[in-house]
């Protein structure tokens, strides 16, 4: 399939890209790895007259530490997340979970910024960002603003990004010593999106859960922060009963769409099951 005709622009700086966005207006789309945008163009779900390619802007790539945060450039590809020593040491959940995204070809081009900005509830990074308490740095004609992941995802393909803004970087607090983490993703085959997924970050203190952040993939219009599931865990000793209570609280907030991956009941049950597995795996890593 061939996408519709478009004009191609290749800015060298974020400033140039923002100027192009302002000039070309709603006829323009930003191009990152192209692994979500180009399929949509080929299917005529998107028909931008202009593509603004972010691939020639070096400042948008890379992973570094900034104080207590790890900062990931929006154009950093999945494969770089997997191999980053900084991420492996400071936020290993993102390195490990990136291995579950798509396949090696997609991971060599697809970017963390594109995965988040696309606003697809089936993508894995939105729930991972929620569980990690990440923030997103957005830049537009009036400068930069930082938005918490909790406030970014408004609906399917709808985010806090304005038409003239670029997602520049993702800031993730480094895990405190002793943090346990896990991402459990049920998929039909290698390379598939999640039927349901659960991301968990937790800490234990004196045998009880002292910190928990939980988020779910592909069981609602956006990735879902499961706050009631967190409440069910915090202050409690980890037992099968508390894990079951957290899973029940998480299943109560799901609203999945039936499709070829399963009906509503199956996806809801799988969200609960993925969360149970993720809590157990995170607890096994917590020290
Ligand atoms: C076969 C296949 C399997 C896949 N499986 C998975 C999976 O299991 N899990 C998963 O999470 N994803 C999966 N994906 C999606 C893949 O990860 C995409 O790469 C990702 O969704 C989009 O990233 P991209 O860099 O390709 O962005 P693009 O496709 O280039 O862009 C996507 C959207 O985001 C916008 N955008 C991109 N970058 C920015 C930015 N910096 N600022 C503002 N807007 C921006 C674009 O304008 C566009 O609207 C799969 C894709 C394929 C083709």
mmCIF file of C-alpha atoms and ligand atoms in Angstrom:
data_model
loop_
_atom_site.group_PDB
_atom_site.id
_atom_site.type_symbol
_atom_site.label_atom_id
_atom_site.label_comp_id
_atom_site.label_asym_id
_atom_site.label_seq_id
_atom_site.Cartn_x
_atom_site.Cartn_y
_atom_site.Cartn_z
ATOM 1 C CA UNK A 1 0.000 0.000 0.000
ATOM 2 C CA UNK A 2 1.202 3.488 -0.838
ATOM 3 C CA UNK A 3 0.532 6.540 1.354
ATOM 4 C CA UNK A 4 -1.033 9.697 -0.113
ATOM 5 C CA UNK A 5 1.270 12.381 -1.536
ATOM 6 C CA UNK A 6 2.932 14.667 1.035
ATOM 7 C CA UNK A 7 5.694 17.275 1.218
ATOM 8 C CA UNK A 8 8.718 16.309 3.295
ATOM 9 C CA UNK A 9 10.556 18.617 5.696
ATOM 10 C CA UNK A 10 13.739 17.799 7.615
ATOM 11 C CA UNK A 11 14.485 20.414 10.302
ATOM 12 C CA UNK A 12 17.835 20.274 12.119
ATOM 13 C CA UNK A 13 16.703 21.785 15.433
ATOM 14 C CA UNK A 14 13.635 21.660 17.676
ATOM 15 C CA UNK A 15 13.163 25.390 17.055
ATOM 16 C CA UNK A 16 13.010 24.860 13.281
ATOM 17 C CA UNK A 17 10.522 22.022 13.727
ATOM 18 C CA UNK A 18 8.253 24.192 15.917
ATOM 19 C CA UNK A 19 8.411 27.020 13.374
ATOM 20 C CA UNK A 20 7.409 24.566 10.626
ATOM 21 C CA UNK A 21 4.526 23.275 12.776
ATOM 22 C CA UNK A 22 3.324 26.859 13.265
ATOM 23 C CA UNK A 23 3.621 27.711 9.568
ATOM 24 C CA UNK A 24 2.074 24.555 8.146
ATOM 25 C CA UNK A 25 -0.637 24.248 10.804
ATOM 26 C CA UNK A 26 -2.992 21.287 10.958
ATOM 27 C CA UNK A 27 -1.888 20.024 7.522
ATOM 28 C CA UNK A 28 1.389 18.885 9.084
ATOM 29 C CA UNK A 29 2.341 15.809 11.114
ATOM 30 C CA UNK A 30 5.573 15.049 12.956
ATOM 31 C CA UNK A 31 7.369 11.929 11.758
ATOM 32 C CA UNK A 32 9.393 9.909 14.277
ATOM 33 C CA UNK A 33 9.945 6.187 13.607
ATOM 34 C CA UNK A 34 6.913 6.083 11.321
ATOM 35 C CA UNK A 35 5.746 2.705 12.650
ATOM 36 C CA UNK A 36 2.344 4.012 13.709
ATOM 37 C CA UNK A 37 1.964 7.056 11.457
ATOM 38 C CA UNK A 38 2.852 5.439 8.118
ATOM 39 C CA UNK A 39 0.442 2.492 8.525
ATOM 40 C CA UNK A 40 -2.295 5.035 9.313
ATOM 41 C CA UNK A 41 -1.383 7.027 6.189
ATOM 42 C CA UNK A 42 -1.371 3.908 4.036
ATOM 43 C CA UNK A 43 -4.860 3.074 5.315
ATOM 44 C CA UNK A 44 -5.957 6.724 4.730
ATOM 45 C CA UNK A 45 -6.789 7.175 8.438
ATOM 46 C CA UNK A 46 -4.302 10.081 8.331
ATOM 47 C CA UNK A 47 -3.610 12.205 5.242
ATOM 48 C CA UNK A 48 -1.179 14.961 6.277
ATOM 49 C CA UNK A 49 -0.074 17.252 3.417
ATOM 50 C CA UNK A 50 3.307 17.748 5.163
ATOM 51 C CA UNK A 51 5.565 15.464 7.167
ATOM 52 C CA UNK A 52 8.078 17.101 9.514
ATOM 53 C CA UNK A 53 10.798 14.514 10.085
ATOM 54 C CA UNK A 54 12.370 14.667 13.577
ATOM 55 C CA UNK A 55 15.122 12.169 12.739
ATOM 56 C CA UNK A 56 17.767 14.796 11.926
ATOM 57 C CA UNK A 57 17.529 16.579 15.287
ATOM 58 C CA UNK A 58 20.347 15.155 17.452
ATOM 59 C CA UNK A 59 19.180 16.913 20.637
ATOM 60 C CA UNK A 60 16.068 14.694 20.678
ATOM 61 C CA UNK A 61 18.054 11.460 21.091
ATOM 62 C CA UNK A 62 19.886 9.915 24.020
ATOM 63 C CA UNK A 63 19.582 8.852 27.641
ATOM 64 C CA UNK A 64 21.294 10.651 30.517
ATOM 65 C CA UNK A 65 21.004 11.328 34.238
ATOM 66 C CA UNK A 66 19.923 14.724 35.513
ATOM 67 C CA UNK A 67 19.960 14.794 39.318
ATOM 68 C CA UNK A 68 17.505 12.184 40.583
ATOM 69 C CA UNK A 69 15.919 11.728 37.144
ATOM 70 C CA UNK A 70 16.781 9.786 34.023
ATOM 71 C CA UNK A 71 16.059 11.890 30.940
ATOM 72 C CA UNK A 72 15.219 10.081 27.708
ATOM 73 C CA UNK A 73 15.131 12.020 24.440
ATOM 74 C CA UNK A 74 11.819 11.547 22.658
ATOM 75 C CA UNK A 75 13.534 10.231 19.502
ATOM 76 C CA UNK A 76 15.380 7.484 21.383
ATOM 77 C CA UNK A 77 14.517 4.154 19.771
ATOM 78 C CA UNK A 78 13.308 1.098 21.701
ATOM 79 C CA UNK A 79 16.526 -0.796 21.064
ATOM 80 C CA UNK A 80 18.520 1.987 22.748
ATOM 81 C CA UNK A 81 16.306 1.625 25.836
ATOM 82 C CA UNK A 82 17.134 -2.073 25.969
ATOM 83 C CA UNK A 83 20.913 -1.547 25.745
ATOM 84 C CA UNK A 84 21.255 1.616 27.881
ATOM 85 C CA UNK A 85 23.484 1.006 30.957
ATOM 86 C CA UNK A 86 21.937 4.073 32.626
ATOM 87 C CA UNK A 87 18.414 2.756 32.212
ATOM 88 C CA UNK A 88 19.388 -0.797 33.166
ATOM 89 C CA UNK A 89 20.839 0.555 36.423
ATOM 90 C CA UNK A 90 18.325 3.290 37.282
ATOM 91 C CA UNK A 91 14.960 2.327 35.744
ATOM 92 C CA UNK A 92 15.373 -1.318 34.670
ATOM 93 C CA UNK A 93 11.621 -1.685 34.110
ATOM 94 C CA UNK A 94 11.898 0.391 30.914
ATOM 95 C CA UNK A 95 14.817 -1.634 29.535
ATOM 96 C CA UNK A 96 13.108 -4.949 30.219
ATOM 97 C CA UNK A 97 9.659 -3.886 29.014
ATOM 98 C CA UNK A 98 11.047 -2.524 25.733
ATOM 99 C CA UNK A 99 12.019 -6.124 24.866
ATOM 100 C CA UNK A 100 8.291 -6.938 24.822
ATOM 101 C CA UNK A 101 7.436 -4.197 22.310
ATOM 102 C CA UNK A 102 6.892 -5.286 18.705
ATOM 103 C CA UNK A 103 9.848 -6.993 17.006
ATOM 104 C CA UNK A 104 13.522 -6.130 16.358
ATOM 105 C CA UNK A 105 12.790 -4.265 13.105
ATOM 106 C CA UNK A 106 10.195 -2.037 14.753
ATOM 107 C CA UNK A 107 12.391 -1.555 17.844
ATOM 108 C CA UNK A 108 15.240 -0.263 15.679
ATOM 109 C CA UNK A 109 13.094 2.604 14.306
ATOM 110 C CA UNK A 110 10.174 3.091 16.704
ATOM 111 C CA UNK A 111 10.766 5.777 19.338
ATOM 112 C CA UNK A 112 9.626 6.142 22.943
ATOM 113 C CA UNK A 113 8.335 9.623 22.117
ATOM 114 C CA UNK A 114 6.264 8.404 19.178
ATOM 115 C CA UNK A 115 4.893 5.533 21.265
ATOM 116 C CA UNK A 116 3.693 8.014 23.924
ATOM 117 C CA UNK A 117 2.596 10.886 21.648
ATOM 118 C CA UNK A 118 0.495 8.577 19.483
ATOM 119 C CA UNK A 119 -1.946 8.127 22.393
ATOM 120 C CA UNK A 120 -2.773 4.529 21.489
ATOM 121 C CA UNK A 121 -4.005 2.630 24.591
ATOM 122 C CA UNK A 122 -2.522 -0.540 23.076
ATOM 123 C CA UNK A 123 0.992 0.906 23.200
ATOM 124 C CA UNK A 124 3.117 -0.149 26.138
ATOM 125 C CA UNK A 125 4.953 3.053 27.102
ATOM 126 C CA UNK A 126 1.916 4.955 28.384
ATOM 127 C CA UNK A 127 1.259 2.459 31.214
ATOM 128 C CA UNK A 128 4.992 2.128 31.889
ATOM 129 C CA UNK A 129 5.270 5.919 32.177
ATOM 130 C CA UNK A 130 2.317 6.017 34.587
ATOM 131 C CA UNK A 131 3.813 3.288 36.764
ATOM 132 C CA UNK A 132 7.204 5.047 36.807
ATOM 133 C CA UNK A 133 5.631 8.446 37.657
ATOM 134 C CA UNK A 134 7.259 9.896 34.536
ATOM 135 C CA UNK A 135 6.843 13.455 33.260
ATOM 136 C CA UNK A 136 6.865 14.640 29.671
ATOM 137 C CA UNK A 137 8.663 17.787 28.510
ATOM 138 C CA UNK A 138 6.681 19.511 25.742
ATOM 139 C CA UNK A 139 8.046 22.400 23.693
ATOM 140 C CA UNK A 140 6.024 24.866 21.633
ATOM 141 C CA UNK A 141 6.242 28.467 20.409
ATOM 142 C CA UNK A 142 5.877 29.752 23.980
ATOM 143 C CA UNK A 143 8.649 27.575 25.415
ATOM 144 C CA UNK A 144 8.680 24.388 27.444
ATOM 145 C CA UNK A 145 6.233 22.912 29.929
ATOM 146 C CA UNK A 146 6.389 19.681 31.900
ATOM 147 C CA UNK A 147 3.314 17.474 32.179
ATOM 148 C CA UNK A 148 2.944 14.471 34.466
ATOM 149 C CA UNK A 149 2.061 11.213 32.706
ATOM 150 C CA UNK A 150 -1.023 11.159 34.966
ATOM 151 C CA UNK A 151 -2.326 14.293 33.186
ATOM 152 C CA UNK A 152 -1.225 13.528 29.612
ATOM 153 C CA UNK A 153 -3.526 10.845 28.174
ATOM 154 C CA UNK A 154 -7.006 12.231 27.519
ATOM 155 C CA UNK A 155 -8.530 9.584 25.221
ATOM 156 C CA UNK A 156 -7.716 7.230 22.390
ATOM 157 C CA UNK A 157 -5.231 9.135 20.166
ATOM 158 C CA UNK A 158 -5.928 12.289 22.216
ATOM 159 C CA UNK A 159 -3.212 13.679 24.481
ATOM 160 C CA UNK A 160 -2.215 16.886 26.214
ATOM 161 C CA UNK A 161 0.078 17.774 23.252
ATOM 162 C CA UNK A 162 -1.104 20.889 21.414
ATOM 163 C CA UNK A 163 -0.924 20.983 17.595
ATOM 164 C CA UNK A 164 2.141 23.239 17.727
ATOM 165 C CA UNK A 165 4.033 21.289 20.403
ATOM 166 C CA UNK A 166 6.708 18.607 20.273
ATOM 167 C CA UNK A 167 7.364 15.997 22.940
ATOM 168 C CA UNK A 168 11.024 16.665 23.626
ATOM 169 C CA UNK A 169 11.921 14.269 26.427
ATOM 170 C CA UNK A 170 10.651 11.899 29.059
ATOM 171 C CA UNK A 171 11.843 12.400 32.654
ATOM 172 C CA UNK A 172 11.713 9.340 34.885
ATOM 173 C CA UNK A 173 12.666 9.367 38.596
ATOM 174 C CA UNK A 174 15.446 6.819 39.205
ATOM 175 C CA UNK A 175 14.145 3.907 41.247
ATOM 176 C CA UNK A 176 14.949 4.164 44.959
ATOM 177 C CA UNK A 177 17.154 1.334 46.293
ATOM 178 C CA UNK A 178 15.088 -1.787 46.943
ATOM 179 C CA UNK A 179 12.375 -0.953 44.404
ATOM 180 C CA UNK A 180 10.656 -3.942 42.818
ATOM 181 C CA UNK A 181 9.216 -3.696 39.331
ATOM 182 C CA UNK A 182 7.560 -5.806 36.653
ATOM 183 C CA UNK A 183 5.631 -5.576 33.398
ATOM 184 C CA UNK A 184 3.442 -8.530 32.502
ATOM 185 C CA UNK A 185 2.009 -8.490 28.988
ATOM 186 C CA UNK A 186 -0.265 -11.086 27.460
ATOM 187 C CA UNK A 187 0.107 -11.188 23.683
ATOM 188 C CA UNK A 188 -1.035 -13.645 21.071
ATOM 189 C CA UNK A 189 2.358 -13.885 19.377
ATOM 190 C CA UNK A 190 5.755 -12.207 19.295
ATOM 191 C CA UNK A 191 5.418 -8.675 17.947
ATOM 192 C CA UNK A 192 1.804 -8.237 18.939
ATOM 193 C CA UNK A 193 0.215 -5.507 21.011
ATOM 194 C CA UNK A 194 -1.063 -6.489 24.463
ATOM 195 C CA UNK A 195 -4.347 -8.296 24.951
ATOM 196 C CA UNK A 196 -3.858 -6.876 28.440
ATOM 197 C CA UNK A 197 -0.785 -5.678 30.315
ATOM 198 C CA UNK A 198 0.081 -4.559 33.838
ATOM 199 C CA UNK A 199 3.022 -2.464 35.057
ATOM 200 C CA UNK A 200 3.924 -2.439 38.751
ATOM 201 C CA UNK A 201 6.503 -0.477 40.741
ATOM 202 C CA UNK A 202 6.547 -1.193 44.473
ATOM 203 C CA UNK A 203 8.593 -1.056 47.629
ATOM 204 C CA UNK A 204 8.344 -3.089 50.848
ATOM 205 C CA UNK A 205 9.107 -1.984 54.373
ATOM 206 C CA UNK A 206 8.904 -4.257 57.402
ATOM 207 C CA UNK A 207 7.045 -6.886 55.373
ATOM 208 C CA UNK A 208 4.334 -4.474 54.180
ATOM 209 C CA UNK A 209 3.953 -2.534 50.945
ATOM 210 C CA UNK A 210 5.172 1.043 51.476
ATOM 211 C CA UNK A 211 4.881 2.282 47.861
ATOM 212 C CA UNK A 212 2.936 1.040 44.854
ATOM 213 C CA UNK A 213 2.209 2.454 41.408
ATOM 214 C CA UNK A 214 0.144 0.331 39.038
ATOM 215 C CA UNK A 215 -0.979 0.929 35.451
ATOM 216 C CA UNK A 216 -2.753 -1.161 32.820
ATOM 217 C CA UNK A 217 -2.310 -1.449 29.043
ATOM 218 C CA UNK A 218 -5.056 -1.844 26.418
ATOM 219 C CA UNK A 219 -8.076 -2.288 28.664
ATOM 220 C CA UNK A 220 -9.581 1.192 28.290
ATOM 221 C CA UNK A 221 -9.594 4.273 26.087
ATOM 222 C CA UNK A 222 -6.199 5.194 27.521
ATOM 223 C CA UNK A 223 -3.619 3.471 29.645
ATOM 224 C CA UNK A 224 -5.159 3.311 33.112
ATOM 225 C CA UNK A 225 -3.593 4.231 36.453
ATOM 226 C CA UNK A 226 -5.082 1.736 38.906
ATOM 227 C CA UNK A 227 -5.123 3.955 42.015
ATOM 228 C CA UNK A 228 -7.589 1.773 43.960
ATOM 229 C CA UNK A 229 -5.390 -1.245 43.331
ATOM 230 C CA UNK A 230 -2.451 0.707 44.757
ATOM 231 C CA UNK A 231 -4.541 1.593 47.823
ATOM 232 C CA UNK A 232 -5.439 -2.074 48.277
ATOM 233 C CA UNK A 233 -1.722 -2.873 48.601
ATOM 234 C CA UNK A 234 -0.217 0.052 50.491
ATOM 235 C CA UNK A 235 0.220 -0.607 54.206
ATOM 236 C CA UNK A 236 -0.687 -4.281 53.771
ATOM 237 C CA UNK A 237 1.520 -7.353 54.020
ATOM 238 C CA UNK A 238 1.795 -9.000 50.610
ATOM 239 C CA UNK A 239 -0.378 -12.092 50.650
ATOM 240 C CA UNK A 240 -2.462 -13.827 48.005
ATOM 241 C CA UNK A 241 -5.503 -12.135 49.597
ATOM 242 C CA UNK A 242 -4.102 -8.606 49.195
ATOM 243 C CA UNK A 243 -2.896 -9.406 45.666
ATOM 244 C CA UNK A 244 -6.403 -10.658 44.805
ATOM 245 C CA UNK A 245 -7.927 -7.489 46.300
ATOM 246 C CA UNK A 246 -5.630 -5.316 44.173
ATOM 247 C CA UNK A 247 -6.503 -7.310 41.044
ATOM 248 C CA UNK A 248 -10.233 -6.953 41.767
ATOM 249 C CA UNK A 249 -9.832 -3.181 42.194
ATOM 250 C CA UNK A 250 -7.939 -2.972 38.910
ATOM 251 C CA UNK A 251 -10.479 -5.052 36.996
ATOM 252 C CA UNK A 252 -13.229 -2.735 38.260
ATOM 253 C CA UNK A 253 -11.784 0.250 36.331
ATOM 254 C CA UNK A 254 -11.242 -1.526 33.016
ATOM 255 C CA UNK A 255 -13.419 -0.864 29.982
ATOM 256 C CA UNK A 256 -11.842 -2.873 27.177
ATOM 257 C CA UNK A 257 -13.091 -3.029 23.611
ATOM 258 C CA UNK A 258 -13.938 -6.471 22.264
ATOM 259 C CA UNK A 259 -11.827 -7.384 19.225
ATOM 260 C CA UNK A 260 -9.888 -10.286 17.740
ATOM 261 C CA UNK A 261 -7.769 -10.452 20.906
ATOM 262 C CA UNK A 262 -10.794 -11.318 23.028
ATOM 263 C CA UNK A 263 -14.168 -10.280 24.385
ATOM 264 C CA UNK A 264 -14.705 -7.866 27.253
ATOM 265 C CA UNK A 265 -14.902 -10.571 29.941
ATOM 266 C CA UNK A 266 -11.704 -12.265 28.787
ATOM 267 C CA UNK A 267 -9.726 -9.024 28.583
ATOM 268 C CA UNK A 268 -10.966 -7.923 32.005
ATOM 269 C CA UNK A 269 -9.950 -11.255 33.528
ATOM 270 C CA UNK A 270 -6.565 -11.088 31.805
ATOM 271 C CA UNK A 271 -5.939 -7.586 33.167
ATOM 272 C CA UNK A 272 -6.464 -9.031 36.656
ATOM 273 C CA UNK A 273 -4.250 -12.020 35.958
ATOM 274 C CA UNK A 274 -1.435 -9.892 34.474
ATOM 275 C CA UNK A 275 -1.586 -7.647 37.526
ATOM 276 C CA UNK A 276 -1.366 -10.582 39.943
ATOM 277 C CA UNK A 277 1.697 -11.882 38.102
ATOM 278 C CA UNK A 278 3.288 -8.429 37.982
ATOM 279 C CA UNK A 279 2.789 -7.818 41.712
ATOM 280 C CA UNK A 280 4.361 -11.182 42.560
ATOM 281 C CA UNK A 281 7.298 -10.550 40.209
ATOM 282 C CA UNK A 282 7.831 -7.005 41.524
ATOM 283 C CA UNK A 283 7.696 -8.232 45.123
ATOM 284 C CA UNK A 284 10.304 -10.901 44.353
ATOM 285 C CA UNK A 285 12.648 -8.135 43.114
ATOM 286 C CA UNK A 286 11.971 -5.760 46.028
ATOM 287 C CA UNK A 287 14.566 -5.918 48.797
HETATM 288 C C1 LIG B 1 4.128 -4.671 13.625
HETATM 289 C C2 LIG B 1 4.098 -3.644 14.732
HETATM 290 C C3 LIG B 1 3.978 -4.075 16.041
HETATM 291 C C4 LIG B 1 3.936 -3.151 17.073
HETATM 292 N N1 LIG B 1 3.821 -3.601 18.360
HETATM 293 C C5 LIG B 1 3.840 -2.707 19.376
HETATM 294 C C6 LIG B 1 3.784 -3.148 20.730
HETATM 295 O O1 LIG B 1 3.731 -4.346 21.035
HETATM 296 N N2 LIG B 1 3.801 -2.204 21.704
HETATM 297 C C7 LIG B 1 3.893 -0.873 21.437
HETATM 298 O O2 LIG B 1 3.912 -0.070 22.361
HETATM 299 N N3 LIG B 1 3.956 -0.430 20.154
HETATM 300 C C8 LIG B 1 3.931 -1.309 19.141
HETATM 301 N N4 LIG B 1 3.995 -0.865 17.848
HETATM 302 C C9 LIG B 1 4.023 0.589 17.615
HETATM 303 C C10 LIG B 1 5.442 1.070 17.559
HETATM 304 O O3 LIG B 1 6.028 0.970 18.849
HETATM 305 C C11 LIG B 1 5.515 2.512 17.050
HETATM 306 O O4 LIG B 1 6.844 2.723 16.748
HETATM 307 C C12 LIG B 1 5.045 3.570 18.014
HETATM 308 O O5 LIG B 1 3.673 3.444 18.327
HETATM 309 C C13 LIG B 1 5.164 4.975 17.407
HETATM 310 O O6 LIG B 1 6.470 5.411 17.450
HETATM 311 P P1 LIG B 1 7.150 5.978 16.164
HETATM 312 O O7 LIG B 1 8.474 6.517 16.598
HETATM 313 O O8 LIG B 1 7.151 4.955 15.103
HETATM 314 O O9 LIG B 1 6.183 7.212 15.829
HETATM 315 P P2 LIG B 1 5.453 7.652 14.476
HETATM 316 O O10 LIG B 1 4.702 6.541 13.888
HETATM 317 O O11 LIG B 1 6.424 8.360 13.592
HETATM 318 O O12 LIG B 1 4.451 8.745 15.089
HETATM 319 C C14 LIG B 1 3.315 8.356 15.820
HETATM 320 C C15 LIG B 1 2.512 9.611 16.183
HETATM 321 O O13 LIG B 1 3.179 10.366 17.182
HETATM 322 C C16 LIG B 1 3.487 11.692 16.710
HETATM 323 N N5 LIG B 1 4.825 11.985 17.220
HETATM 324 C C17 LIG B 1 5.928 11.210 17.063
HETATM 325 N N6 LIG B 1 6.956 11.740 17.739
HETATM 326 C C18 LIG B 1 6.496 12.866 18.315
HETATM 327 C C19 LIG B 1 7.097 13.850 19.165
HETATM 328 N N7 LIG B 1 8.377 13.757 19.549
HETATM 329 N N8 LIG B 1 6.335 14.882 19.575
HETATM 330 C C20 LIG B 1 5.030 14.967 19.217
HETATM 331 N N9 LIG B 1 4.407 14.074 18.421
HETATM 332 C C21 LIG B 1 5.149 13.044 17.984
HETATM 333 C C22 LIG B 1 3.407 11.605 15.191
HETATM 334 O O14 LIG B 1 3.086 12.853 14.620
HETATM 335 C C23 LIG B 1 2.313 10.584 15.003
HETATM 336 O O15 LIG B 1 1.052 11.201 15.150
HETATM 337 C C24 LIG B 1 4.037 -1.760 16.792
HETATM 338 C C25 LIG B 1 4.170 -1.329 15.471
HETATM 339 C C26 LIG B 1 4.191 -2.258 14.449
HETATM 340 C C27 LIG B 1 4.346 -1.759 13.037
#
